[in-house]
C-alpha cells in the first residue's frame, strides 16, 4: 500500500523527520520523569534495567511502529485494518485514542509547571533562595488550586495552536531549530553540574549499580519509563511514520531516535544528581525533583538567571513538541476514521484534557485525599497510561508484527530507503517475534498480580 503523501502532507527533509520524531520522543519524560523515577528506584540498578529495555524492547518497537505507519500511511486503527483481515485487531486503535488523551492531561500539568518556572526565572523570583525556600516554593505552587491550572490551560492552547498548522508548518519548523539548541544547553549544564561538590556522589548513585535493589517494582518502572520516554506502545510513532517518505531510512532513524532519547535522559541525570547530593536534597523526592534541584544549580552559576530562563524555555519547548505529537495521534485518528475536521477534533481534545488535567492538578493539593487503588488521580492517570496501556499496546504491536504480518513485507519495507542487512533484520525480527512478546506478557501478568 503506498503512502498518500500529497493529500496528508509529510515531513519534508531528512533532518525534519529526525528532528520531529526526536522532538516527540524527547520531552518531560527524559528531563523530569527519568531522574525522579531513577531516584525513587535507587539509581544505578534501575538505569541498567532501563537501558536493557531500551535496547531489547524499545528499539524493536520503534522499528515496528515505523514499519506499520509508513507501510500503510494511515492512523493506527486504519493501519491494523489494512495489514490484517482480523477485525479484533482494530481494538488496538481505541487504545491509541485513549492513551494519548490520558498522557496529554497529566503531561500538560507538568508542562504548566515549566511555564511557571520560566516565568519565575524571568521575574528573578528564583534567584538568591536557599534549597529549603526553593522546596517550599514548589510545594506552595503545585498545591495551589488555581495557578497551575491556568498555566496548564495556556499550555494546551499553545499545543492546539501549533497543531492547527498541520504537520509541516507547525511541527517540523519548531523541532528543527529548537531541539539542537536544547541538546547544547543540556551539555553545558551537565558540565557545570560536574563541577559541584557532590558530583562524585551523584555519579556513583547513577552508575554504580547495587543489584540487590532490583525488585519487580524497579523492573516495571524501568519498562514504563523506557516506553514513555521513547513514545512507543500507543501509536505515536505509527502516526508519525505514516507521514514519512519512502526515502526515509527506517532502521537508521529508529537507532538515532533511541540513542538521542537515551542520551538526553542520561544527561538530565548527570545534571540533576550531582546537584541533589550537593544541596542535601533526597534523590527519592518524587515528581518535584527537577524543580527543586535545578534552581539551586542556577543560583551557583555566573549569569544563573539567564541559564535558568534558557533552560526552562527549552524544557517547555521539548514538552511542546511532545504534546503536539500526542494531539497529532488523536487528530489523525479522528480525521481518517470519522472524517471530522482538524479544528473540531482539537476543540474536543482541549475540553477533555482541560477537565482531566485540572483534576490531575487538584489531586496534588486540595483533592489529595481522593485515592483510587491507593493512588491520587495524577499518579493514577500516569500509571494507567504509561504502565498499563503502553505495555498492552507494546505487546499488541510486537505480536501483530511478529505473528500476523508476512515477514517479507516487513523486510521489503525496511529496505526502502535503507540497506538493512539480512542479519540485522533477522535479529530484529526474532526479538519482535519471540523475546519481546514473552517479556511483555510476563510483565503484564505480573502487573495484574497473576504471576
Ligand atoms: N516521550 C515523551 C517524553 O519523553 C512523552 C510521550 C509519550 C510523547 C507518548 C508522545 C507519546 O516526554
Tab-separated table of C-alpha atoms and ligand atoms in Angstrom:
chain	number	residue	atom	x	y	z
A	1	UNK	CA	0.000	0.000	0.000
A	2	UNK	CA	1.519	3.327	-0.923
A	3	UNK	CA	1.787	6.406	1.146
A	4	UNK	CA	-0.613	9.093	0.144
A	5	UNK	CA	1.841	11.863	0.844
A	6	UNK	CA	0.303	14.530	-1.328
A	7	UNK	CA	-3.038	14.698	0.455
A	8	UNK	CA	-1.930	14.100	4.001
A	9	UNK	CA	1.250	16.199	3.867
A	10	UNK	CA	4.553	14.790	5.014
A	11	UNK	CA	7.806	15.760	6.630
A	12	UNK	CA	9.948	17.447	4.006
A	13	UNK	CA	13.596	16.812	4.815
A	14	UNK	CA	15.627	14.039	6.371
A	15	UNK	CA	16.590	16.337	9.217
A	16	UNK	CA	12.952	17.305	9.569
A	17	UNK	CA	11.936	13.682	10.038
A	18	UNK	CA	14.601	13.078	12.636
A	19	UNK	CA	14.080	16.356	14.472
A	20	UNK	CA	10.314	15.920	14.637
A	21	UNK	CA	10.489	12.313	15.779
A	22	UNK	CA	13.195	13.055	18.314
A	23	UNK	CA	11.068	16.034	19.318
A	24	UNK	CA	8.138	13.725	20.004
A	25	UNK	CA	10.334	11.363	21.980
A	26	UNK	CA	12.405	13.847	23.951
A	27	UNK	CA	10.396	15.754	26.466
A	28	UNK	CA	9.461	15.914	30.106
A	29	UNK	CA	9.825	12.143	30.134
A	30	UNK	CA	13.582	12.488	29.800
A	31	UNK	CA	14.265	15.550	31.870
A	32	UNK	CA	11.544	15.472	34.508
A	33	UNK	CA	10.402	11.865	34.794
A	34	UNK	CA	13.606	9.908	34.215
A	35	UNK	CA	15.670	11.488	37.017
A	36	UNK	CA	12.934	11.223	39.616
A	37	UNK	CA	11.937	7.683	38.669
A	38	UNK	CA	15.600	6.665	38.769
A	39	UNK	CA	15.900	8.446	42.120
A	40	UNK	CA	12.878	6.739	43.647
A	41	UNK	CA	14.136	3.368	42.417
A	42	UNK	CA	17.625	3.663	43.851
A	43	UNK	CA	19.705	4.872	40.875
A	44	UNK	CA	22.290	2.650	39.150
A	45	UNK	CA	20.496	-0.696	39.010
A	46	UNK	CA	17.326	0.958	37.704
A	47	UNK	CA	19.311	2.675	34.971
A	48	UNK	CA	20.848	-0.594	33.788
A	49	UNK	CA	17.453	-2.286	33.605
A	50	UNK	CA	16.159	0.775	31.781
A	51	UNK	CA	18.942	0.574	29.196
A	52	UNK	CA	18.247	-3.123	28.628
A	53	UNK	CA	14.588	-2.314	27.965
A	54	UNK	CA	15.513	0.456	25.530
A	55	UNK	CA	17.701	-1.928	23.560
A	56	UNK	CA	15.616	-5.112	23.577
A	57	UNK	CA	12.098	-3.743	23.631
A	58	UNK	CA	12.252	-0.054	22.820
A	59	UNK	CA	14.309	-0.179	19.657
A	60	UNK	CA	12.437	-3.141	18.080
A	61	UNK	CA	9.173	-1.398	18.946
A	62	UNK	CA	10.241	1.849	17.320
A	63	UNK	CA	11.159	-0.075	14.176
A	64	UNK	CA	7.879	-1.986	14.209
A	65	UNK	CA	5.802	1.160	14.631
A	66	UNK	CA	7.766	2.800	11.825
A	67	UNK	CA	7.058	-0.196	9.610
A	68	UNK	CA	3.331	-0.197	10.350
A	69	UNK	CA	2.984	3.547	9.866
A	70	UNK	CA	4.950	4.008	6.691
A	71	UNK	CA	3.775	0.838	5.001
A	72	UNK	CA	0.136	1.777	5.369
A	73	UNK	CA	0.309	5.566	5.506
A	74	UNK	CA	-2.569	5.545	7.966
A	75	UNK	CA	-3.608	6.112	11.557
A	76	UNK	CA	-3.064	3.108	13.880
A	77	UNK	CA	-6.559	1.711	13.525
A	78	UNK	CA	-6.609	2.042	9.742
A	79	UNK	CA	-3.099	0.610	9.617
A	80	UNK	CA	-4.054	-2.545	11.516
A	81	UNK	CA	-7.132	-2.897	9.318
A	82	UNK	CA	-5.021	-2.643	6.189
A	83	UNK	CA	-2.447	-5.156	7.352
A	84	UNK	CA	-4.799	-7.808	8.734
A	85	UNK	CA	-8.287	-9.035	7.992
A	86	UNK	CA	-8.856	-9.973	11.622
A	87	UNK	CA	-11.273	-7.377	12.940
A	88	UNK	CA	-10.428	-7.596	16.621
A	89	UNK	CA	-7.011	-6.055	15.961
A	90	UNK	CA	-8.779	-2.784	15.420
A	91	UNK	CA	-9.404	-2.590	19.149
A	92	UNK	CA	-5.788	-1.502	19.271
A	93	UNK	CA	-6.981	1.703	17.613
A	94	UNK	CA	-9.065	2.502	20.661
A	95	UNK	CA	-6.043	2.198	22.910
A	96	UNK	CA	-4.174	4.582	20.597
A	97	UNK	CA	-7.001	7.028	21.092
A	98	UNK	CA	-7.398	6.837	24.878
A	99	UNK	CA	-3.747	6.647	25.854
A	100	UNK	CA	-2.593	9.957	24.329
A	101	UNK	CA	-5.575	11.749	25.874
A	102	UNK	CA	-4.662	10.458	29.339
A	103	UNK	CA	-0.997	11.320	28.881
A	104	UNK	CA	-1.717	14.745	27.448
A	105	UNK	CA	-3.830	15.536	30.516
A	106	UNK	CA	-1.229	14.960	33.223
A	107	UNK	CA	1.651	15.963	30.985
A	108	UNK	CA	0.130	19.398	30.409
A	109	UNK	CA	0.070	19.931	34.163
A	110	UNK	CA	3.836	19.410	34.366
A	111	UNK	CA	4.356	21.430	31.191
A	112	UNK	CA	2.456	24.184	33.001
A	113	UNK	CA	4.945	23.918	35.895
A	114	UNK	CA	7.800	24.545	33.466
A	115	UNK	CA	5.952	27.597	32.170
A	116	UNK	CA	5.603	28.907	35.756
A	117	UNK	CA	9.312	28.300	36.341
A	118	UNK	CA	10.163	30.125	33.154
A	119	UNK	CA	8.081	33.000	34.443
A	120	UNK	CA	9.744	32.897	37.868
A	121	UNK	CA	13.162	32.831	36.196
A	122	UNK	CA	12.352	35.898	34.132
A	123	UNK	CA	10.975	37.785	37.117
A	124	UNK	CA	14.025	36.845	39.202
A	125	UNK	CA	11.963	35.120	41.891
A	126	UNK	CA	14.134	32.017	41.906
A	127	UNK	CA	17.337	33.952	42.481
A	128	UNK	CA	19.041	34.018	45.877
A	129	UNK	CA	16.757	31.465	47.554
A	130	UNK	CA	18.025	28.668	49.793
A	131	UNK	CA	17.409	24.995	48.986
A	132	UNK	CA	14.740	24.954	51.698
A	133	UNK	CA	12.982	28.019	50.341
A	134	UNK	CA	13.000	26.626	46.815
A	135	UNK	CA	11.430	23.450	48.046
A	136	UNK	CA	8.591	25.224	49.856
A	137	UNK	CA	8.090	27.480	46.861
A	138	UNK	CA	7.382	24.430	44.710
A	139	UNK	CA	5.080	22.833	47.285
A	140	UNK	CA	3.068	26.011	47.597
A	141	UNK	CA	2.750	26.422	43.860
A	142	UNK	CA	1.916	22.839	42.894
A	143	UNK	CA	-0.749	22.590	45.595
A	144	UNK	CA	-2.376	25.870	44.646
A	145	UNK	CA	-5.869	25.287	43.253
A	146	UNK	CA	-5.734	27.968	40.565
A	147	UNK	CA	-2.324	28.972	39.272
A	148	UNK	CA	-1.084	25.605	37.920
A	149	UNK	CA	-4.414	25.099	36.168
A	150	UNK	CA	-4.148	28.438	34.396
A	151	UNK	CA	-0.680	27.516	33.124
A	152	UNK	CA	-1.883	24.078	32.087
A	153	UNK	CA	-4.727	25.567	30.061
A	154	UNK	CA	-2.402	28.081	28.424
A	155	UNK	CA	-0.099	25.239	27.508
A	156	UNK	CA	-2.925	23.250	25.981
A	157	UNK	CA	-3.955	26.278	23.945
A	158	UNK	CA	-0.378	26.589	22.684
A	159	UNK	CA	-0.259	22.916	21.712
A	160	UNK	CA	-3.509	23.171	19.847
A	161	UNK	CA	-2.498	26.334	18.022
A	162	UNK	CA	0.637	24.667	16.663
A	163	UNK	CA	-1.311	21.513	15.797
A	164	UNK	CA	-3.719	23.635	13.790
A	165	UNK	CA	-0.812	24.450	11.462
A	166	UNK	CA	-0.503	20.799	10.485
A	167	UNK	CA	2.478	18.603	10.101
A	168	UNK	CA	4.882	20.662	8.018
A	169	UNK	CA	4.398	24.254	9.101
A	170	UNK	CA	3.839	23.539	12.733
A	171	UNK	CA	5.745	20.566	13.980
A	172	UNK	CA	8.698	20.358	11.674
A	173	UNK	CA	9.592	24.024	11.910
A	174	UNK	CA	9.568	24.184	15.707
A	175	UNK	CA	11.551	20.964	16.136
A	176	UNK	CA	14.214	21.706	13.553
A	177	UNK	CA	15.542	24.752	15.299
A	178	UNK	CA	14.934	24.200	18.959
A	179	UNK	CA	15.827	20.563	19.567
A	180	UNK	CA	19.539	21.053	18.741
A	181	UNK	CA	19.668	24.117	20.996
A	182	UNK	CA	18.188	22.136	23.866
A	183	UNK	CA	20.831	19.481	23.433
A	184	UNK	CA	23.594	22.065	23.585
A	185	UNK	CA	22.219	23.655	26.731
A	186	UNK	CA	21.987	20.283	28.444
A	187	UNK	CA	25.645	19.628	27.646
A	188	UNK	CA	26.671	22.950	29.162
A	189	UNK	CA	24.588	22.362	32.287
A	190	UNK	CA	26.000	18.860	32.678
A	191	UNK	CA	29.493	20.351	32.535
A	192	UNK	CA	28.550	22.830	35.259
A	193	UNK	CA	26.947	20.214	37.474
A	194	UNK	CA	30.041	18.055	37.296
A	195	UNK	CA	31.976	20.872	38.958
A	196	UNK	CA	29.723	20.754	42.022
A	197	UNK	CA	30.997	19.265	45.274
A	198	UNK	CA	28.516	16.392	45.207
A	199	UNK	CA	29.410	15.360	41.650
A	200	UNK	CA	31.257	12.173	42.578
A	201	UNK	CA	28.463	11.031	44.847
A	202	UNK	CA	25.869	11.865	42.205
A	203	UNK	CA	27.687	9.879	39.561
A	204	UNK	CA	28.157	6.961	41.923
A	205	UNK	CA	24.423	6.979	42.596
A	206	UNK	CA	23.732	6.824	38.871
A	207	UNK	CA	26.394	4.491	37.631
A	208	UNK	CA	27.293	2.171	40.479
A	209	UNK	CA	24.554	-0.436	40.375
A	210	UNK	CA	23.507	-2.209	43.518
A	211	UNK	CA	21.810	-5.250	42.003
A	212	UNK	CA	20.209	-6.217	45.272
A	213	UNK	CA	17.924	-3.211	44.702
A	214	UNK	CA	16.258	-4.789	41.650
A	215	UNK	CA	12.706	-5.655	42.615
A	216	UNK	CA	9.668	-6.259	40.444
A	217	UNK	CA	8.675	-2.625	41.016
A	218	UNK	CA	12.045	-1.472	39.682
A	219	UNK	CA	11.587	-3.629	36.588
A	220	UNK	CA	8.052	-2.367	35.965
A	221	UNK	CA	9.034	1.235	36.481
A	222	UNK	CA	12.059	0.872	34.212
A	223	UNK	CA	9.934	-0.546	31.440
A	224	UNK	CA	7.188	2.019	31.866
A	225	UNK	CA	9.829	4.734	31.780
A	226	UNK	CA	11.522	3.328	28.658
A	227	UNK	CA	8.201	3.132	26.804
A	228	UNK	CA	7.095	6.544	27.944
A	229	UNK	CA	10.362	8.176	27.041
A	230	UNK	CA	10.590	6.592	23.596
A	231	UNK	CA	6.864	7.244	22.994
A	232	UNK	CA	6.250	3.634	21.986
A	233	UNK	CA	3.234	1.399	22.525
A	234	UNK	CA	0.458	3.864	21.799
A	235	UNK	CA	0.648	4.607	18.104
A	236	UNK	CA	2.564	7.886	18.299
A	237	UNK	CA	5.311	6.562	16.070
A	238	UNK	CA	2.868	4.757	13.776
A	239	UNK	CA	1.215	8.109	13.248
A	240	UNK	CA	4.497	9.950	12.674
A	241	UNK	CA	5.824	7.268	10.330
A	242	UNK	CA	2.639	7.490	8.290
A	243	UNK	CA	3.963	10.921	7.320
A	244	UNK	CA	7.439	9.629	6.396
A	245	UNK	CA	8.509	9.415	2.769
A	246	UNK	CA	9.682	6.217	1.137
A	247	UNK	CA	13.254	7.553	1.124
A	248	UNK	CA	13.340	7.714	4.922
A	249	UNK	CA	15.759	5.166	6.325
A	250	UNK	CA	13.635	3.432	8.965
A	251	UNK	CA	16.242	1.357	10.858
A	252	UNK	CA	18.700	4.229	10.932
A	253	UNK	CA	16.099	6.746	12.091
A	254	UNK	CA	14.993	4.311	14.798
A	255	UNK	CA	18.534	3.892	16.084
A	256	UNK	CA	19.143	7.649	16.066
A	257	UNK	CA	15.906	8.324	17.954
A	258	UNK	CA	16.724	5.681	20.584
A	259	UNK	CA	20.282	6.927	21.053
A	260	UNK	CA	19.390	10.614	21.268
A	261	UNK	CA	16.463	10.000	23.582
A	262	UNK	CA	18.563	7.910	25.934
A	263	UNK	CA	21.446	10.377	25.819
A	264	UNK	CA	19.152	13.211	26.844
A	265	UNK	CA	17.801	11.191	29.776
A	266	UNK	CA	21.282	10.288	30.981
A	267	UNK	CA	22.421	13.900	30.561
A	268	UNK	CA	19.465	15.027	32.649
A	269	UNK	CA	20.604	12.608	35.351
A	270	UNK	CA	24.155	13.946	35.151
A	271	UNK	CA	22.788	17.440	35.638
A	272	UNK	CA	20.478	16.580	38.492
A	273	UNK	CA	22.144	14.001	40.731
A	274	UNK	CA	25.350	15.943	41.475
A	275	UNK	CA	23.080	18.830	42.491
A	276	UNK	CA	20.923	16.547	44.628
A	277	UNK	CA	23.912	15.464	46.697
A	278	UNK	CA	25.461	18.931	46.818
A	279	UNK	CA	22.351	20.632	48.151
A	280	UNK	CA	21.230	17.898	50.524
A	281	UNK	CA	18.053	17.026	48.632
A	282	UNK	CA	16.757	13.456	48.767
A	283	UNK	CA	17.095	11.690	45.391
A	284	UNK	CA	13.809	9.940	46.140
A	285	UNK	CA	11.795	13.195	46.345
A	286	UNK	CA	9.446	12.277	43.518
A	287	UNK	CA	7.955	14.485	40.803
A	288	UNK	CA	9.257	17.750	42.234
A	289	UNK	CA	12.913	16.694	41.927
A	290	UNK	CA	13.894	18.757	38.861
A	291	UNK	CA	12.027	21.812	40.068
A	292	UNK	CA	13.712	21.922	43.444
A	293	UNK	CA	17.213	20.897	42.385
A	294	UNK	CA	17.969	22.890	39.283
A	295	UNK	CA	17.231	26.383	40.603
A	296	UNK	CA	19.970	25.679	43.182
A	297	UNK	CA	22.418	24.937	40.390
A	298	UNK	CA	21.465	28.101	38.540
A	299	UNK	CA	21.924	30.119	41.713
A	300	UNK	CA	25.536	28.959	41.869
A	301	UNK	CA	26.316	29.858	38.276
A	302	UNK	CA	27.516	33.195	36.979
A	303	UNK	CA	24.707	34.524	34.864
A	304	UNK	CA	22.485	31.937	36.569
A	305	UNK	CA	19.261	33.789	35.856
A	306	UNK	CA	19.961	33.716	32.153
A	307	UNK	CA	20.720	29.985	32.204
A	308	UNK	CA	17.562	29.394	34.137
A	309	UNK	CA	15.463	31.297	31.600
A	310	UNK	CA	17.081	29.416	28.746
A	311	UNK	CA	16.664	26.033	30.393
A	312	UNK	CA	13.004	26.372	31.329
A	313	UNK	CA	12.236	27.876	27.948
A	314	UNK	CA	13.757	24.889	26.158
A	315	UNK	CA	12.153	22.429	28.536
A	316	UNK	CA	8.804	23.992	27.718
A	317	UNK	CA	9.607	23.640	24.017
A	318	UNK	CA	10.614	19.993	24.471
A	319	UNK	CA	7.328	19.448	26.268
A	320	UNK	CA	5.508	21.208	23.443
A	321	UNK	CA	6.973	19.033	20.688
A	322	UNK	CA	5.799	16.021	22.701
A	323	UNK	CA	2.315	17.325	23.452
A	324	UNK	CA	1.926	18.121	19.766
A	325	UNK	CA	2.735	14.520	18.909
A	326	UNK	CA	0.070	13.315	21.360
A	327	UNK	CA	-2.545	15.599	19.891
A	328	UNK	CA	-1.467	14.567	16.387
A	329	UNK	CA	-2.259	10.911	17.116
A	330	UNK	CA	-5.800	11.815	18.115
A	331	UNK	CA	-6.215	14.220	15.203
A	332	UNK	CA	-5.011	11.806	12.528
A	333	UNK	CA	-7.140	9.046	14.010
A	334	UNK	CA	-10.364	11.052	14.176
A	335	UNK	CA	-9.832	12.721	10.807
A	336	UNK	CA	-9.342	9.434	9.000
A	337	UNK	CA	-11.753	7.239	10.893
A	338	UNK	CA	-14.581	9.697	11.490
A	339	UNK	CA	-13.917	12.338	8.825
A	340	UNK	CA	-14.053	15.172	11.348
A	341	UNK	CA	-12.204	18.430	10.769
A	342	UNK	CA	-8.880	19.150	12.471
A	343	UNK	CA	-10.434	22.187	14.154
A	344	UNK	CA	-13.346	20.281	15.681
A	345	UNK	CA	-11.143	17.475	16.948
A	346	UNK	CA	-8.689	19.879	18.547
A	347	UNK	CA	-11.506	21.732	20.265
A	348	UNK	CA	-12.862	18.481	21.696
A	349	UNK	CA	-9.404	17.439	22.797
A	350	UNK	CA	-8.922	20.771	24.513
A	351	UNK	CA	-12.130	20.440	26.503
A	352	UNK	CA	-11.479	16.848	27.611
A	353	UNK	CA	-7.850	17.422	28.530
A	354	UNK	CA	-8.581	20.668	30.382
A	355	UNK	CA	-11.050	18.845	32.616
A	356	UNK	CA	-8.929	15.778	33.205
A	357	UNK	CA	-5.776	17.866	33.569
A	358	UNK	CA	-7.462	20.097	36.170
A	359	UNK	CA	-8.408	17.022	38.179
A	360	UNK	CA	-4.805	15.802	37.982
A	361	UNK	CA	-3.509	19.142	39.182
A	362	UNK	CA	-6.047	19.471	42.000
A	363	UNK	CA	-5.233	15.957	43.164
A	364	UNK	CA	-1.814	17.211	44.246
A	365	UNK	CA	-3.399	19.798	46.526
A	366	UNK	CA	-6.985	20.204	47.662
A	367	UNK	CA	-8.161	16.861	46.289
A	368	UNK	CA	-5.236	14.873	47.610
A	369	UNK	CA	-7.355	12.709	49.920
A	370	UNK	CA	-9.162	11.156	46.987
A	371	UNK	CA	-7.358	7.884	46.424
A	372	UNK	CA	-8.216	5.286	43.825
A	373	UNK	CA	-6.364	1.984	44.130
A	374	UNK	CA	-4.107	3.737	46.622
A	375	UNK	CA	-3.100	6.485	44.192
A	376	UNK	CA	-4.014	10.120	43.754
A	377	UNK	CA	-5.631	10.999	40.410
A	378	UNK	CA	-2.421	12.384	38.918
A	379	UNK	CA	-0.407	9.243	39.515
A	380	UNK	CA	-3.359	7.002	38.660
A	381	UNK	CA	-3.693	8.584	35.219
A	382	UNK	CA	0.067	8.370	34.704
A	383	UNK	CA	0.221	4.747	35.849
A	384	UNK	CA	-2.768	3.639	33.755
A	385	UNK	CA	-1.365	5.201	30.612
A	386	UNK	CA	2.374	4.628	30.973
A	387	UNK	CA	2.434	1.304	32.764
A	388	UNK	CA	-0.722	-0.492	31.730
A	389	UNK	CA	-1.919	0.834	28.377
A	390	UNK	CA	1.527	1.324	26.859
A	391	UNK	CA	2.614	-2.178	27.891
A	392	UNK	CA	-0.583	-3.574	26.435
A	393	UNK	CA	-0.039	-1.524	23.289
A	394	UNK	CA	3.596	-2.626	23.025
A	395	UNK	CA	2.595	-6.273	23.412
A	396	UNK	CA	-0.097	-5.884	20.730
A	397	UNK	CA	2.359	-4.314	18.298
A	398	UNK	CA	5.068	-6.964	18.619
A	399	UNK	CA	2.590	-9.841	18.471
A	400	UNK	CA	0.902	-8.303	15.464
A	401	UNK	CA	4.111	-7.650	13.557
A	402	UNK	CA	5.767	-10.910	14.590
A	403	UNK	CA	2.831	-13.261	14.037
A	404	UNK	CA	0.238	-11.639	11.798
A	405	UNK	CA	2.267	-9.895	9.119
A	406	UNK	CA	4.264	-11.593	6.401
A	407	UNK	CA	7.972	-11.387	7.196
A	408	UNK	CA	8.943	-10.461	3.628
A	409	UNK	CA	6.586	-7.470	3.611
A	410	UNK	CA	8.347	-6.142	6.687
A	411	UNK	CA	11.806	-6.711	5.232
A	412	UNK	CA	10.898	-5.051	1.931
A	413	UNK	CA	9.532	-2.028	3.758
A	414	UNK	CA	12.702	-1.763	5.851
A	415	UNK	CA	14.756	-1.897	2.643
A	416	UNK	CA	13.023	1.172	1.212
A	417	UNK	CA	15.493	3.936	1.900
A	418	UNK	CA	17.974	1.691	3.709
A	419	UNK	CA	20.435	-1.075	3.002
A	420	UNK	CA	19.454	-3.086	6.019
A	421	UNK	CA	21.475	-6.302	6.203
A	422	UNK	CA	19.530	-9.548	6.317
A	423	UNK	CA	21.370	-10.487	9.522
A	424	UNK	CA	20.359	-7.294	11.310
A	425	UNK	CA	16.814	-7.801	10.108
A	426	UNK	CA	16.838	-11.368	11.447
A	427	UNK	CA	17.950	-10.108	14.856
A	428	UNK	CA	15.197	-7.539	14.848
A	429	UNK	CA	12.595	-9.986	13.632
A	430	UNK	CA	13.303	-12.705	16.183
A	431	UNK	CA	13.329	-10.205	19.005
A	432	UNK	CA	9.916	-8.989	17.883
A	433	UNK	CA	8.530	-12.468	17.345
A	434	UNK	CA	9.783	-14.223	20.468
A	435	UNK	CA	11.745	-12.235	23.030
A	436	UNK	CA	9.570	-9.114	23.174
A	437	UNK	CA	6.172	-10.850	23.448
A	438	UNK	CA	7.388	-13.209	26.164
A	439	UNK	CA	8.947	-10.319	28.089
A	440	UNK	CA	5.905	-8.098	27.734
A	441	UNK	CA	3.341	-10.747	28.590
A	442	UNK	CA	5.329	-11.712	31.690
A	443	UNK	CA	5.405	-8.096	32.756
A	444	UNK	CA	1.687	-7.611	32.113
A	445	UNK	CA	0.788	-10.703	34.094
A	446	UNK	CA	2.923	-9.640	36.991
A	447	UNK	CA	1.387	-6.189	36.850
A	448	UNK	CA	-2.015	-7.718	37.396
A	449	UNK	CA	-0.581	-9.896	40.150
A	450	UNK	CA	-1.160	-13.077	38.155
A	451	UNK	CA	2.382	-14.408	38.461
B	1	LIG	N1	8.205	10.588	25.050
B	1	LIG	C1	7.654	11.816	25.537
B	1	LIG	C2	8.553	12.319	26.639
B	1	LIG	O1	9.514	11.697	26.983
B	1	LIG	C3	6.252	11.622	26.051
B	1	LIG	C4	5.326	10.998	25.066
B	1	LIG	C5	4.704	9.816	25.345
B	1	LIG	C6	5.074	11.612	23.842
B	1	LIG	C7	3.866	9.232	24.455
B	1	LIG	C8	4.201	11.031	22.930
B	1	LIG	C9	3.603	9.853	23.220
B	1	LIG	O2	8.325	13.338	27.191
